[in-house]
Amino acid sequence: MLNPVVVVTGASRGIGLAVTRSLLKEHSARVVTLSRTRTPELSQLVQEHQQALLSIECDVTDESALQSAIARGNDYFGQMDGLILNAGTLDPLGRIDNPDSSLDSWKRHFDVNLFSLVPAIRASLPALRESKGKVIFISSGAAVGDIPGWAPYNAGKAAMNSLSRTLAKEEPLIVSLALAPGKVDTDMQANLRSAGAQHMTTTDYKIFIDAFNDGTLVNPYDVGYVIAGLSLGAPPSLSGQFVRWDNEECREFWRK
């Protein structure tokens, strides 16, 4: 049996890079990465895993390019067993009434965090139906939260979770799961610490500062290991669910 194939969006850094590394090094998977650019870290993985990693530069907001990239990956490896929808942005930060937060900036946010999911799923469904594969939506606690200053992100992740639930009902042969990775030590957290103070309440902002200072941010390679495992082995009982990576439902996928 050939090793499984997983497509990862937003794979050049942060959680996406950690997932890609875990799939290759710890789960013996083959991987198709989609990212706007190829970072030195991703390029190193390409050099180390030339037969198992296909890296495609692709802007997920370009519908045609995104669908073509997924088709190219499917043609290259001949199968798809998992799709990890990780590409995302936090911008724009700001209250709903912020005059500096234009409607166009909200639309760009939703193009990345929500609307890009649709062509990615559509392009992947034929192969995923055949493999009875998995779709892992990288969501957030913001999907059920209400942090002031995060309105686009809160709304976009809530919509993502709804899309995951609907996909689970429409495609019973495919496991569709939304996962919250927690506060992960990535560039997004660094950007939040540098720019969040002017947009968030003092109490909310302090939570993120304290998590960094106390060393309690999640290691991306720990959560990446869980996401990688779920993309290959998430059980049907989790389909349509929204879970945290460190909840009991994911225990069997934790690094031993």
PDB file of C-alpha atoms in Angstrom, residues 34-218:
ATOM      1  CA  LEU A  34       0.260  25.179  -0.844  1.00  0.00           C
ATOM      2  CA  SER A  35       1.623  28.565   0.222  1.00  0.00           C
ATOM      3  CA  ARG A  36       2.061  32.024  -1.235  1.00  0.00           C
ATOM      4  CA  THR A  37       5.830  31.805  -0.787  1.00  0.00           C
ATOM      5  CA  ARG A  38       8.391  29.152   0.020  1.00  0.00           C
ATOM      6  CA  THR A  39      10.288  29.952   3.203  1.00  0.00           C
ATOM      7  CA  PRO A  40      13.820  28.656   3.830  1.00  0.00           C
ATOM      8  CA  GLU A  41      12.364  26.167   6.326  1.00  0.00           C
ATOM      9  CA  LEU A  42       9.953  24.772   3.753  1.00  0.00           C
ATOM     10  CA  SER A  43      12.685  24.704   1.106  1.00  0.00           C
ATOM     11  CA  GLN A  44      14.802  22.618   3.474  1.00  0.00           C
ATOM     12  CA  LEU A  45      11.992  20.085   3.798  1.00  0.00           C
ATOM     13  CA  VAL A  46      11.718  19.946   0.014  1.00  0.00           C
ATOM     14  CA  GLN A  47      15.426  19.135  -0.210  1.00  0.00           C
ATOM     15  CA  GLU A  48      15.164  16.441   2.457  1.00  0.00           C
ATOM     16  CA  HIS A  49      12.009  14.799   1.068  1.00  0.00           C
ATOM     17  CA  GLN A  50      12.186  15.243  -2.685  1.00  0.00           C
ATOM     18  CA  GLN A  51      10.145  12.132  -3.448  1.00  0.00           C
ATOM     19  CA  ALA A  52       7.514  12.702  -0.775  1.00  0.00           C
ATOM     20  CA  LEU A  53       6.907  16.454  -0.850  1.00  0.00           C
ATOM     21  CA  LEU A  54       5.443  18.550  -3.641  1.00  0.00           C
ATOM     22  CA  SER A  55       5.563  22.251  -2.762  1.00  0.00           C
ATOM     23  CA  ILE A  56       3.378  24.572  -4.861  1.00  0.00           C
ATOM     24  CA  GLU A  57       3.345  28.346  -4.560  1.00  0.00           C
ATOM     25  CA  CYS A  58      -0.280  29.396  -4.653  1.00  0.00           C
ATOM     26  CA  ASP A  59      -2.438  32.244  -3.354  1.00  0.00           C
ATOM     27  CA  VAL A  60      -5.500  30.558  -1.848  1.00  0.00           C
ATOM     28  CA  THR A  61      -7.666  33.558  -2.753  1.00  0.00           C
ATOM     29  CA  ASP A  62      -7.045  32.833  -6.454  1.00  0.00           C
ATOM     30  CA  GLU A  63      -9.788  30.283  -7.121  1.00  0.00           C
ATOM     31  CA  SER A  64      -8.436  29.026 -10.432  1.00  0.00           C
ATOM     32  CA  ALA A  65      -4.857  28.750  -9.173  1.00  0.00           C
ATOM     33  CA  LEU A  66      -5.997  26.970  -6.008  1.00  0.00           C
ATOM     34  CA  GLN A  67      -8.046  24.378  -7.852  1.00  0.00           C
ATOM     35  CA  SER A  68      -5.261  23.850 -10.386  1.00  0.00           C
ATOM     36  CA  ALA A  69      -2.713  23.358  -7.596  1.00  0.00           C
ATOM     37  CA  ILE A  70      -4.843  20.709  -5.897  1.00  0.00           C
ATOM     38  CA  ALA A  71      -5.412  18.956  -9.214  1.00  0.00           C
ATOM     39  CA  ARG A  72      -1.667  19.018  -9.859  1.00  0.00           C
ATOM     40  CA  GLY A  73      -1.000  17.447  -6.483  1.00  0.00           C
ATOM     41  CA  ASN A  74      -3.582  14.744  -7.101  1.00  0.00           C
ATOM     42  CA  ASP A  75      -2.102  13.978 -10.524  1.00  0.00           C
ATOM     43  CA  TYR A  76       1.424  13.909  -9.104  1.00  0.00           C
ATOM     44  CA  PHE A  77       0.744  11.403  -6.334  1.00  0.00           C
ATOM     45  CA  GLY A  78      -2.367   9.762  -7.774  1.00  0.00           C
ATOM     46  CA  GLN A  79      -4.428  10.008  -4.598  1.00  0.00           C
ATOM     47  CA  MET A  80      -5.483  12.220  -1.694  1.00  0.00           C
ATOM     48  CA  ASP A  81      -6.232  11.001   1.800  1.00  0.00           C
ATOM     49  CA  GLY A  82      -6.402  14.239   3.770  1.00  0.00           C
ATOM     50  CA  LEU A  83      -6.917  17.975   3.350  1.00  0.00           C
ATOM     51  CA  ILE A  84      -5.740  20.380   6.060  1.00  0.00           C
ATOM     52  CA  LEU A  85      -7.211  23.853   5.651  1.00  0.00           C
ATOM     53  CA  ASN A  86      -4.751  25.945   7.612  1.00  0.00           C
ATOM     54  CA  ALA A  87      -4.215  29.161   5.610  1.00  0.00           C
ATOM     55  CA  GLY A  88      -5.490  32.126   7.559  1.00  0.00           C
ATOM     56  CA  THR A  89      -5.018  35.699   8.711  1.00  0.00           C
ATOM     57  CA  LEU A  90      -5.913  37.706  11.818  1.00  0.00           C
ATOM     58  CA  ASP A  91      -6.002  41.090  10.057  1.00  0.00           C
ATOM     59  CA  PRO A  92      -7.742  43.440  10.287  1.00  0.00           C
ATOM     60  CA  LEU A  93      -7.792  43.968  14.024  1.00  0.00           C
ATOM     61  CA  GLY A  94     -10.125  46.657  15.287  1.00  0.00           C
ATOM     62  CA  ARG A  95     -13.582  47.293  16.657  1.00  0.00           C
ATOM     63  CA  ILE A  96     -16.543  47.028  14.336  1.00  0.00           C
ATOM     64  CA  ASP A  97     -16.903  50.831  14.332  1.00  0.00           C
ATOM     65  CA  ASN A  98     -13.215  51.433  13.573  1.00  0.00           C
ATOM     66  CA  PRO A  99     -13.133  53.905  10.642  1.00  0.00           C
ATOM     67  CA  ASP A 100      -9.658  52.672   9.677  1.00  0.00           C
ATOM     68  CA  SER A 101     -10.942  49.116   9.164  1.00  0.00           C
ATOM     69  CA  SER A 102     -12.462  49.287   5.684  1.00  0.00           C
ATOM     70  CA  LEU A 103     -15.083  46.925   4.391  1.00  0.00           C
ATOM     71  CA  ASP A 104     -12.580  45.885   1.722  1.00  0.00           C
ATOM     72  CA  SER A 105     -10.201  44.739   4.459  1.00  0.00           C
ATOM     73  CA  TRP A 106     -12.989  42.601   5.911  1.00  0.00           C
ATOM     74  CA  LYS A 107     -13.654  41.144   2.472  1.00  0.00           C
ATOM     75  CA  ARG A 108      -9.961  40.287   2.042  1.00  0.00           C
ATOM     76  CA  HIS A 109     -10.052  38.596   5.450  1.00  0.00           C
ATOM     77  CA  PHE A 110     -13.022  36.441   4.465  1.00  0.00           C
ATOM     78  CA  ASP A 111     -11.461  35.659   1.083  1.00  0.00           C
ATOM     79  CA  VAL A 112      -8.575  34.016   2.944  1.00  0.00           C
ATOM     80  CA  ASN A 113     -10.246  32.566   6.026  1.00  0.00           C
ATOM     81  CA  LEU A 114     -13.568  31.427   4.577  1.00  0.00           C
ATOM     82  CA  PHE A 115     -14.155  31.710   0.854  1.00  0.00           C
ATOM     83  CA  SER A 116     -10.871  29.991  -0.078  1.00  0.00           C
ATOM     84  CA  LEU A 117     -12.131  26.884   1.711  1.00  0.00           C
ATOM     85  CA  VAL A 118     -14.884  26.323  -0.843  1.00  0.00           C
ATOM     86  CA  PRO A 119     -12.795  25.810  -4.013  1.00  0.00           C
ATOM     87  CA  ALA A 120     -10.237  23.802  -2.021  1.00  0.00           C
ATOM     88  CA  ILE A 121     -12.948  21.438  -0.812  1.00  0.00           C
ATOM     89  CA  ARG A 122     -14.650  21.220  -4.199  1.00  0.00           C
ATOM     90  CA  ALA A 123     -11.389  20.353  -5.934  1.00  0.00           C
ATOM     91  CA  SER A 124     -10.582  17.705  -3.327  1.00  0.00           C
ATOM     92  CA  LEU A 125     -13.923  15.949  -2.927  1.00  0.00           C
ATOM     93  CA  PRO A 126     -13.654  13.384  -5.759  1.00  0.00           C
ATOM     94  CA  ALA A 127     -10.342  12.044  -4.434  1.00  0.00           C
ATOM     95  CA  LEU A 128     -11.441  12.236  -0.795  1.00  0.00           C
ATOM     96  CA  ARG A 129     -14.642  10.336  -1.532  1.00  0.00           C
ATOM     97  CA  GLU A 130     -12.595   7.600  -3.145  1.00  0.00           C
ATOM     98  CA  SER A 131     -10.179   7.362  -0.210  1.00  0.00           C
ATOM     99  CA  LYS A 132     -12.824   8.013   2.483  1.00  0.00           C
ATOM    100  CA  GLY A 133     -10.460  10.747   3.603  1.00  0.00           C
ATOM    101  CA  LYS A 134     -10.379  13.528   6.158  1.00  0.00           C
ATOM    102  CA  VAL A 135     -10.801  17.302   6.044  1.00  0.00           C
ATOM    103  CA  ILE A 136      -9.288  19.149   8.999  1.00  0.00           C
ATOM    104  CA  PHE A 137     -10.318  22.782   9.393  1.00  0.00           C
ATOM    105  CA  ILE A 138      -7.832  24.740  11.519  1.00  0.00           C
ATOM    106  CA  SER A 139     -10.272  26.800  13.529  1.00  0.00           C
ATOM    107  CA  SER A 140      -9.925  28.724  16.791  1.00  0.00           C
ATOM    108  CA  GLY A 141     -11.552  29.276  20.139  1.00  0.00           C
ATOM    109  CA  ALA A 142     -12.545  32.584  18.540  1.00  0.00           C
ATOM    110  CA  ALA A 143     -15.218  30.630  16.663  1.00  0.00           C
ATOM    111  CA  VAL A 144     -17.236  30.519  19.880  1.00  0.00           C
ATOM    112  CA  GLY A 145     -15.647  33.616  21.430  1.00  0.00           C
ATOM    113  CA  ASP A 146     -16.345  37.317  21.449  1.00  0.00           C
ATOM    114  CA  ILE A 147     -13.044  39.135  21.956  1.00  0.00           C
ATOM    115  CA  PRO A 148     -13.629  42.814  21.137  1.00  0.00           C
ATOM    116  CA  GLY A 149     -11.419  43.968  18.273  1.00  0.00           C
ATOM    117  CA  TRP A 150     -11.452  40.555  16.602  1.00  0.00           C
ATOM    118  CA  ALA A 151     -14.801  40.759  14.813  1.00  0.00           C
ATOM    119  CA  PRO A 152     -13.675  39.493  11.371  1.00  0.00           C
ATOM    120  CA  TYR A 153     -11.669  36.643  12.896  1.00  0.00           C
ATOM    121  CA  ASN A 154     -14.451  35.642  15.306  1.00  0.00           C
ATOM    122  CA  ALA A 155     -17.049  35.655  12.549  1.00  0.00           C
ATOM    123  CA  GLY A 156     -14.846  33.911   9.995  1.00  0.00           C
ATOM    124  CA  LYS A 157     -13.925  31.045  12.294  1.00  0.00           C
ATOM    125  CA  ALA A 158     -17.564  30.615  13.352  1.00  0.00           C
ATOM    126  CA  ALA A 159     -18.489  30.344   9.678  1.00  0.00           C
ATOM    127  CA  MET A 160     -15.655  27.855   9.138  1.00  0.00           C
ATOM    128  CA  ASN A 161     -17.063  25.638  11.881  1.00  0.00           C
ATOM    129  CA  SER A 162     -20.501  25.799  10.299  1.00  0.00           C
ATOM    130  CA  LEU A 163     -19.023  24.814   6.950  1.00  0.00           C
ATOM    131  CA  SER A 164     -17.290  21.852   8.576  1.00  0.00           C
ATOM    132  CA  ARG A 165     -20.531  20.674  10.182  1.00  0.00           C
ATOM    133  CA  THR A 166     -22.398  20.998   6.896  1.00  0.00           C
ATOM    134  CA  LEU A 167     -19.707  19.130   4.982  1.00  0.00           C
ATOM    135  CA  ALA A 168     -19.930  16.312   7.528  1.00  0.00           C
ATOM    136  CA  LYS A 169     -23.656  15.959   6.796  1.00  0.00           C
ATOM    137  CA  GLU A 170     -23.302  16.247   3.031  1.00  0.00           C
ATOM    138  CA  GLU A 171     -20.337  13.874   2.728  1.00  0.00           C
ATOM    139  CA  PRO A 172     -20.858  11.000   5.198  1.00  0.00           C
ATOM    140  CA  LEU A 173     -17.924   9.018   3.793  1.00  0.00           C
ATOM    141  CA  ILE A 174     -15.504  11.844   4.632  1.00  0.00           C
ATOM    142  CA  VAL A 175     -14.548  12.839   8.174  1.00  0.00           C
ATOM    143  CA  SER A 176     -14.866  16.629   8.533  1.00  0.00           C
ATOM    144  CA  LEU A 177     -13.436  18.098  11.722  1.00  0.00           C
ATOM    145  CA  ALA A 178     -12.824  21.640  13.017  1.00  0.00           C
ATOM    146  CA  LEU A 179      -9.956  21.907  15.475  1.00  0.00           C
ATOM    147  CA  ALA A 180      -8.858  24.695  17.814  1.00  0.00           C
ATOM    148  CA  PRO A 181      -5.069  24.642  18.265  1.00  0.00           C
ATOM    149  CA  GLY A 182      -4.977  26.985  21.254  1.00  0.00           C
ATOM    150  CA  LYS A 183      -2.502  29.840  21.674  1.00  0.00           C
ATOM    151  CA  VAL A 184       0.376  28.602  19.507  1.00  0.00           C
ATOM    152  CA  ASP A 185       3.858  30.119  19.515  1.00  0.00           C
ATOM    153  CA  THR A 186       3.805  31.425  15.934  1.00  0.00           C
ATOM    154  CA  ASP A 187       4.183  34.703  14.038  1.00  0.00           C
ATOM    155  CA  MET A 188       0.462  35.349  14.519  1.00  0.00           C
ATOM    156  CA  GLN A 189       0.944  35.492  18.289  1.00  0.00           C
ATOM    157  CA  ALA A 190       3.980  37.759  17.868  1.00  0.00           C
ATOM    158  CA  ASN A 191       1.959  40.104  15.653  1.00  0.00           C
ATOM    159  CA  LEU A 192      -0.835  40.094  18.196  1.00  0.00           C
ATOM    160  CA  ARG A 193       1.533  41.086  20.983  1.00  0.00           C
ATOM    161  CA  SER A 194       2.991  43.920  18.912  1.00  0.00           C
ATOM    162  CA  ALA A 195      -0.241  45.339  17.485  1.00  0.00           C
ATOM    163  CA  GLY A 196      -3.062  44.092  19.686  1.00  0.00           C
ATOM    164  CA  ALA A 197      -2.895  46.596  22.529  1.00  0.00           C
ATOM    165  CA  GLN A 198      -4.521  49.411  20.576  1.00  0.00           C
ATOM    166  CA  HIS A 199      -7.439  47.224  19.451  1.00  0.00           C
ATOM    167  CA  MET A 200      -8.166  44.934  22.416  1.00  0.00           C
ATOM    168  CA  THR A 201      -9.317  45.477  25.967  1.00  0.00           C
ATOM    169  CA  THR A 202      -6.529  45.623  28.522  1.00  0.00           C
ATOM    170  CA  THR A 203      -7.804  42.417  30.133  1.00  0.00           C
ATOM    171  CA  ASP A 204      -7.883  40.442  26.882  1.00  0.00           C
ATOM    172  CA  TYR A 205      -4.518  41.720  25.724  1.00  0.00           C
ATOM    173  CA  LYS A 206      -2.924  40.807  29.056  1.00  0.00           C
ATOM    174  CA  ILE A 207      -4.037  37.185  28.655  1.00  0.00           C
ATOM    175  CA  PHE A 208      -1.870  36.834  25.548  1.00  0.00           C
ATOM    176  CA  ILE A 209       1.060  38.743  27.012  1.00  0.00           C
ATOM    177  CA  ASP A 210       0.976  36.592  30.141  1.00  0.00           C
ATOM    178  CA  ALA A 211       0.826  33.385  28.092  1.00  0.00           C
ATOM    179  CA  PHE A 212       4.019  34.438  26.318  1.00  0.00           C
ATOM    180  CA  ASN A 213       5.809  35.604  29.462  1.00  0.00           C
ATOM    181  CA  ASP A 214       4.790  32.508  31.411  1.00  0.00           C
ATOM    182  CA  GLY A 215       5.960  30.165  28.648  1.00  0.00           C
ATOM    183  CA  THR A 216       2.529  28.567  28.241  1.00  0.00           C
ATOM    184  CA  LEU A 217       2.127  29.094  24.490  1.00  0.00           C
ATOM    185  CA  VAL A 218       1.605  25.816  22.642  1.00  0.00           C
TER     186      VAL A 218
END
